[in-house]
Short mmCIF file of C-alpha atoms in Angstrom, two decimals:
data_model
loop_
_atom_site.label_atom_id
_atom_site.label_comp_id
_atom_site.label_asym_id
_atom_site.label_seq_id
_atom_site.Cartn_x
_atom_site.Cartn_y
_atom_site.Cartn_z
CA UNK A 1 -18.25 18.96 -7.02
CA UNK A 2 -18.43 15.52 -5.21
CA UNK A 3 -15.38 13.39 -5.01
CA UNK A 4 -14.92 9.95 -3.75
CA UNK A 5 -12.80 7.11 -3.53
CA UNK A 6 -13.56 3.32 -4.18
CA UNK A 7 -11.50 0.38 -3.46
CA UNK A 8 -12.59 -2.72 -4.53
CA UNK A 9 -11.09 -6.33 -3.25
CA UNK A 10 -11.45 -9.58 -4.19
CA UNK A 11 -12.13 -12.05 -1.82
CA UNK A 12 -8.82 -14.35 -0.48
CA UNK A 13 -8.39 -17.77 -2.15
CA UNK A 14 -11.14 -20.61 -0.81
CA UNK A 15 -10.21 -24.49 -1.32
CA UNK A 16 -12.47 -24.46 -4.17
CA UNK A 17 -10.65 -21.40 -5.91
CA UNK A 18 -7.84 -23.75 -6.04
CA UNK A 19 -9.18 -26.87 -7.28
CA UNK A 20 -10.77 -24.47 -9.93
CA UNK A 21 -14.36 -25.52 -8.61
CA UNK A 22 -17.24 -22.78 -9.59
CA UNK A 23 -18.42 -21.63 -6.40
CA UNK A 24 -20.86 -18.39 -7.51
CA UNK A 25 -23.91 -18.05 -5.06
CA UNK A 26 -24.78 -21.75 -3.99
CA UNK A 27 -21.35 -22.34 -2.89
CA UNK A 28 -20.28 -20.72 0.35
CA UNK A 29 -16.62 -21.76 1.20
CA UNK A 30 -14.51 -20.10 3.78
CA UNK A 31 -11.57 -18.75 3.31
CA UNK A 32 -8.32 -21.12 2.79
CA UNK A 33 -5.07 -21.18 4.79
CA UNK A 34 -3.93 -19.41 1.69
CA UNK A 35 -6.49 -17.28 1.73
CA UNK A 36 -6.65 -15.99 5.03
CA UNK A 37 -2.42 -14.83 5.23
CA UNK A 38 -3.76 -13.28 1.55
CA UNK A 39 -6.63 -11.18 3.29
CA UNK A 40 -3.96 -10.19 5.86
CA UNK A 41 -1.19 -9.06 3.43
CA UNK A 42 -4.09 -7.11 1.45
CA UNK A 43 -4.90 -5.77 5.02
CA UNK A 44 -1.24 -4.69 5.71
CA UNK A 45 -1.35 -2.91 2.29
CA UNK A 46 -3.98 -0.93 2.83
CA UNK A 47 -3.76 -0.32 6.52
CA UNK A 48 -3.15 3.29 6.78
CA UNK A 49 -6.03 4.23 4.33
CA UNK A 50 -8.90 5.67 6.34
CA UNK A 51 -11.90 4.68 4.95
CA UNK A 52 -15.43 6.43 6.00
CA UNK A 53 -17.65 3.04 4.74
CA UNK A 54 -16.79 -1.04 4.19
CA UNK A 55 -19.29 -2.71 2.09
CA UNK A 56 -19.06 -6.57 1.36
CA UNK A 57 -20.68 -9.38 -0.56
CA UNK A 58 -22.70 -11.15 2.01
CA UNK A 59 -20.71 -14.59 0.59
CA UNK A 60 -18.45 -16.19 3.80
CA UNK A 61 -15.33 -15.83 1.55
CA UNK A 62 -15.74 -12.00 1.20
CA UNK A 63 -17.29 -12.15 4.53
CA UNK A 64 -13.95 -12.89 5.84
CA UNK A 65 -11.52 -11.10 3.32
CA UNK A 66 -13.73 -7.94 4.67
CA UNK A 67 -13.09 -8.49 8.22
CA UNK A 68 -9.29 -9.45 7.85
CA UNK A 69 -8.64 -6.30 5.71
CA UNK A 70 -10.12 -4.18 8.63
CA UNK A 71 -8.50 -5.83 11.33
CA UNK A 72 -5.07 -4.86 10.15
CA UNK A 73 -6.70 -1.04 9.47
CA UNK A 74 -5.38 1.75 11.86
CA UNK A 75 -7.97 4.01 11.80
CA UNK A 76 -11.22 1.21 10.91
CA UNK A 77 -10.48 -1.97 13.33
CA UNK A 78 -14.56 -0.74 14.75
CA UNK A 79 -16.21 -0.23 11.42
CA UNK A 80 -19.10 -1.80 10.43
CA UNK A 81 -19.24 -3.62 7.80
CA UNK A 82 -22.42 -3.08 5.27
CA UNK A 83 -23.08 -6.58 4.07
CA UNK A 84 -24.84 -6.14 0.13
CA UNK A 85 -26.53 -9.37 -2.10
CA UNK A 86 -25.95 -6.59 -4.88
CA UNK A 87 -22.01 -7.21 -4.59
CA UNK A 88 -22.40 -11.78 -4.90
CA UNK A 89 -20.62 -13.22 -7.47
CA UNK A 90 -22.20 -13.88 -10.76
CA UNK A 91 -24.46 -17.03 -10.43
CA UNK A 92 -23.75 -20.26 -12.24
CA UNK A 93 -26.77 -22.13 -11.67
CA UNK A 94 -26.33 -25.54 -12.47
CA UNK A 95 -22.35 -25.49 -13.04
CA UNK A 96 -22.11 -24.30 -9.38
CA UNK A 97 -20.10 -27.07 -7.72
CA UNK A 98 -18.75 -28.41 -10.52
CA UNK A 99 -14.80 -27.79 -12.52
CA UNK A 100 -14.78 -25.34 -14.81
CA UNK A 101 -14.08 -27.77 -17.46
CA UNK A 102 -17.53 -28.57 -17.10
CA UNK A 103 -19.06 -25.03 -17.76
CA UNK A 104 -16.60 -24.62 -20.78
CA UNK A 105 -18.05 -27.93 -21.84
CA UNK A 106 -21.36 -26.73 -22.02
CA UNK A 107 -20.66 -23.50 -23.27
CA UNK A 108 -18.95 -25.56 -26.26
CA UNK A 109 -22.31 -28.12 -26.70
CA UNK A 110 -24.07 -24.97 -27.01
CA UNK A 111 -22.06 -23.13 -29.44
CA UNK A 112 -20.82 -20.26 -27.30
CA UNK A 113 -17.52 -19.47 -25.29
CA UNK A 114 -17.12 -18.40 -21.98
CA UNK A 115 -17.71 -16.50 -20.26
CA UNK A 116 -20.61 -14.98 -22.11
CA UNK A 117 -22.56 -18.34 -21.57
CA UNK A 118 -24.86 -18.40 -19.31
CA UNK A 119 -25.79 -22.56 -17.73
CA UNK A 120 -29.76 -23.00 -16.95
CA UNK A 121 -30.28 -21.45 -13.67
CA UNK A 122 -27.23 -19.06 -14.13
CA UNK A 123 -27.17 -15.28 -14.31
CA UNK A 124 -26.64 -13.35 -17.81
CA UNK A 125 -23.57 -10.82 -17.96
CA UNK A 126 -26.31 -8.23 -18.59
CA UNK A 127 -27.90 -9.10 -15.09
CA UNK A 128 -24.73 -9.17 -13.37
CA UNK A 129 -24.15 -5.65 -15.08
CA UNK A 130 -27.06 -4.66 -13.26
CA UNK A 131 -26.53 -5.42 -10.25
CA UNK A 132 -23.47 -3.23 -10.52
CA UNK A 133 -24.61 -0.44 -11.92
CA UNK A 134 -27.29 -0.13 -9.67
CA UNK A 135 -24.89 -0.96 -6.49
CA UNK A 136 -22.65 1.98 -8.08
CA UNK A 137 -25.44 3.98 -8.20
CA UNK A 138 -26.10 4.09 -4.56
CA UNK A 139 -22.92 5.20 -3.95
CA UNK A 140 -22.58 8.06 -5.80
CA UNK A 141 -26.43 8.67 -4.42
CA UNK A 142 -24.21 8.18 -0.59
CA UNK A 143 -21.42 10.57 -1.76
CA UNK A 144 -23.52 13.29 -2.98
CA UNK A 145 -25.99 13.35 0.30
CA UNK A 146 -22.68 13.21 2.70
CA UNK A 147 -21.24 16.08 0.68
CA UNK A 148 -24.84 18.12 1.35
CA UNK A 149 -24.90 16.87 5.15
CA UNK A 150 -21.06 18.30 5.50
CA UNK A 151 -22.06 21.48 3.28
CA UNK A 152 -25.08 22.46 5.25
CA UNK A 153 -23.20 22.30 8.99
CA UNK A 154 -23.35 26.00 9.59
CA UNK A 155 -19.65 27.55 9.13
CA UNK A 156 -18.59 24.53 6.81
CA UNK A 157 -16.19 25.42 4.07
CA UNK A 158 -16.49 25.19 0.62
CA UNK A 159 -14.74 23.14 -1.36
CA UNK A 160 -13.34 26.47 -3.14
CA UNK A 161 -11.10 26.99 0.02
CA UNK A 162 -9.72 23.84 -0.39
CA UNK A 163 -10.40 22.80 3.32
CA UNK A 164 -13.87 20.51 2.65
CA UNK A 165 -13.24 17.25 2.38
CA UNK A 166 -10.71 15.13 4.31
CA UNK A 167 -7.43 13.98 2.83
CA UNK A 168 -6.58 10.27 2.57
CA UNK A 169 -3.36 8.58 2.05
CA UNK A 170 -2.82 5.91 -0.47
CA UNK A 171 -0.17 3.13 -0.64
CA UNK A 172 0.40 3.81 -4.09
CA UNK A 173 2.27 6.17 -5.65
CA UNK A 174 2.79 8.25 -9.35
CA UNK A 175 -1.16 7.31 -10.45
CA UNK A 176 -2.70 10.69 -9.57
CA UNK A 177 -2.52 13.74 -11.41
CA UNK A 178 -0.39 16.64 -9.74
CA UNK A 179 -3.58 18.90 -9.74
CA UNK A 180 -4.63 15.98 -7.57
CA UNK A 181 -2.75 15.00 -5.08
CA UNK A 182 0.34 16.18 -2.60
CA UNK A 183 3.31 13.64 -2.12
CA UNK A 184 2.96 12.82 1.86
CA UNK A 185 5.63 10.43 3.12
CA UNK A 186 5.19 7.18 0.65
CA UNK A 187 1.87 7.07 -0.14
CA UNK A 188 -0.07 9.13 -2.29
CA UNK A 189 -3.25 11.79 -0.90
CA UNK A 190 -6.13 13.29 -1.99
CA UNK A 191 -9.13 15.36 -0.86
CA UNK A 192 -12.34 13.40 -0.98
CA UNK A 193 -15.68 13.39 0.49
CA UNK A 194 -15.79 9.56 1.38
CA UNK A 195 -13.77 6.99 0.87
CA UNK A 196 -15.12 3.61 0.65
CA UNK A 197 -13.71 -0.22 0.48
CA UNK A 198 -15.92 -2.73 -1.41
CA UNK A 199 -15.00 -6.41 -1.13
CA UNK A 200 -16.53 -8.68 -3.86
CA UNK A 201 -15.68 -11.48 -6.22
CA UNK A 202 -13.76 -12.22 -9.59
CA UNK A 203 -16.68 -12.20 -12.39
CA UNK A 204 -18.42 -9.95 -10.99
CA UNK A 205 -15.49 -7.32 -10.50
CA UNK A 206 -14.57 -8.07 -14.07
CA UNK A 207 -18.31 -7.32 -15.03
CA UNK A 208 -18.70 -3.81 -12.98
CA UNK A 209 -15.45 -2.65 -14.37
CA UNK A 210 -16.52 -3.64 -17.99
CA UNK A 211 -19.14 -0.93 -16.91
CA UNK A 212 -17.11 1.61 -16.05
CA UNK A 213 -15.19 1.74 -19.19
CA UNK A 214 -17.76 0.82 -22.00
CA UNK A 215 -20.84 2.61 -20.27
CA UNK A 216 -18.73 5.32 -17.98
CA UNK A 217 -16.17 6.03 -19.98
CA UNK A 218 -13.60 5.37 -17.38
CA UNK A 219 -9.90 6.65 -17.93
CA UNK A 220 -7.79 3.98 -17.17
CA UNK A 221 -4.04 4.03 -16.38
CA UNK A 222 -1.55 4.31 -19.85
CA UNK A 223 0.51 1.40 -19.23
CA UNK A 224 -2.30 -0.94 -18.55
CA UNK A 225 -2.90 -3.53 -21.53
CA UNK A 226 -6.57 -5.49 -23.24
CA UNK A 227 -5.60 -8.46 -21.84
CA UNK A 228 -5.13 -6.92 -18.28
CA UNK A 229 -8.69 -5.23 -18.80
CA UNK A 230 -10.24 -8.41 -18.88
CA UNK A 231 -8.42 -10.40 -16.72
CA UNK A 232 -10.09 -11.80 -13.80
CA UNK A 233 -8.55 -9.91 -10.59
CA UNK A 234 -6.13 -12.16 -8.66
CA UNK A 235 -7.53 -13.42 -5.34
CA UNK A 236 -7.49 -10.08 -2.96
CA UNK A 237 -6.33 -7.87 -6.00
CA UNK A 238 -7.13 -4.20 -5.24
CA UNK A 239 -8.27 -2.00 -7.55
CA UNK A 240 -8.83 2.12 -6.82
CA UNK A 241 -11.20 4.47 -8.50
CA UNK A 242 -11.58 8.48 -8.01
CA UNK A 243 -14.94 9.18 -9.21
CA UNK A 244 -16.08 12.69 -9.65
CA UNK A 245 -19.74 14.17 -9.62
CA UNK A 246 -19.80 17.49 -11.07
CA UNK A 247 -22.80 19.20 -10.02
CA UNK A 248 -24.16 16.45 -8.05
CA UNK A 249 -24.72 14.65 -11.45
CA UNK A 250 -25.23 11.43 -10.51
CA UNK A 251 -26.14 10.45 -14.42
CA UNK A 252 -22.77 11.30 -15.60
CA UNK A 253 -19.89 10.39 -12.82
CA UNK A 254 -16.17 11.16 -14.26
CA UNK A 255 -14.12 8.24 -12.98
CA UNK A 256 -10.55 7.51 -13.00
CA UNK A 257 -8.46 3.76 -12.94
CA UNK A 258 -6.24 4.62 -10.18
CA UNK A 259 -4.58 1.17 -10.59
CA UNK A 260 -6.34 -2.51 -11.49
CA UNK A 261 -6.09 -5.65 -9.93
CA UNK A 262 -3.06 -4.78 -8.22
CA UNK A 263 -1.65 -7.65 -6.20
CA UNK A 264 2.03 -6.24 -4.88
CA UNK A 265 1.04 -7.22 -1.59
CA UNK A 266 1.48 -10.78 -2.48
CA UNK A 267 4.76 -11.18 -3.37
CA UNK A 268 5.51 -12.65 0.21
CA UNK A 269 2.89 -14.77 0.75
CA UNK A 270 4.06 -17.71 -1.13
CA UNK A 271 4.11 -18.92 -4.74
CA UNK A 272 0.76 -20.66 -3.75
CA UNK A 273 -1.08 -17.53 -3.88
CA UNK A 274 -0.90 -17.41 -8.24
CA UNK A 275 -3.92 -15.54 -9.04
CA UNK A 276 -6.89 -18.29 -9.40
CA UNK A 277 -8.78 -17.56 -12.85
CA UNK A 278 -12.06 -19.40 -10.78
CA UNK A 279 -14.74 -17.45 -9.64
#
């Protein structure tokens, strides 16, 4: 059996995440002040989890969240980071630039609500959907052939020892099940084949997690509500995944809502930092 872990981040606040501007592809802001001591604090929160890949939206404001996240990482600071088109936000066509007033506006003239409407020029859900699944894909594809790379080194283990793998610890704790993990100090661990970081944006996040749980069938954490489902993910909210292959089968991954949208590491950033609902 394969088994891997997936953070994903969303990008630190930009000026226009503030002044609730659509930004989606066209727009390329940079970070804010805001959102660079965000990017940090999501760095410190996650700095003693080891990952084995970094993948980013090749947008400047994930760009950046990517590279702050890392350079607060003991064990990544030299990683490189895989920059992917497949992870940009949704695009918005012509409501990019523009309030979201405007887009909910035009979603109104045309006798829809958001954020199923798609503006001339923009990007349906189902396409952004795609570009998720398919993105998702390729990991599990990565997973499985890093699994057969360790596998086929001659005296490798196998996973039935119990010594495959490598263990990673998590910042979070009482998420994993106790046939899963081993308290270590105050984070949480588990054995994995990879562990990988993914740094994207709000709609889009919201989209490939709508994927996991209505096409997947992803188990997601009791306490966690509808309306926290399909919230947008605060600006660098983290969410973790365990996904699990079971005979390599890359058609029918078992995956598991470690936590969602989780944004602790913001308490002492500043009262600025309210999660932006602007993508």
């Amino acid at each position: 059996m394969v088994r891997f872990g997936l953070t994903v981040v969303r990008h630190g606040e930009t000026r226009y995440n503030k002044e609730k501007i659509l930004q989606g592809q066209g727009v390329d802001e940079p970070l804010s002040a805001t959102g660079f001591r965000q990017a940090d604090a999501a760095g410190s929160f996650l700095s003693n989890v080891k990952f084995t890949h970094v993948f980013s939206s090749d947008l400047l404001r994930a760009k950046q969240t990517a590279a702050a996240i890392l350079g607060k990482n003991r064990f990544c600071k030299d990683m490189e980071i895989k920059y992917d088109a497949r992870l940009r936000e949704r695009k918005y066509g012509v409501a990019e630039g523009r309030p979201l007033a405007d887009l909910k506006a035009m979603a109104k003239d045309a006798g829809e609500q958001c954020p199923s409407f798609t503006p001339s020029g923009g990007e349906t859900l189902d396409e952004v959907r795609g570009r998720a699944r398919d993105f998702f894909e390729f990991l599990c594809q990565l997973a499985v052939e890093l699994e057969q790379k360790e596998h086929g080194k001659p005296g490798a283990p196998g996973r039935s020892s119990g010594t495959s793998g490598e263990q990673f610890v998590f910042p979070w704790t009482n998420h994993y099940s106790e046939a899963e993990t081993s308290s270590e100090g105050s984070g949480s661990s588990t054995v994995l084949d990879a562990n990988i970081l993914v740094v994207s944006h709000g709609a889009y996040m919201r989209n490939w997690i709508g994927y996991f749980v209505s096409d997947l069938n992803c188990t997601l954490p009791e306490n966690l509500t509808k309306s926290q489902l399909s919230s947008v993910s605060p600006n660098t909210g983290v969410s973790h995944f365990i996904i699990k292959l079971e005979n390599e089968n890359l058609l029918k991954p078992k995956i598991t809502c470690v936590c969602l949208n989780q944004d602790s590491h913001l308490v002492d950033v500043g009262a600025e930092c309210v999660a932006s609902k602007v993508f």
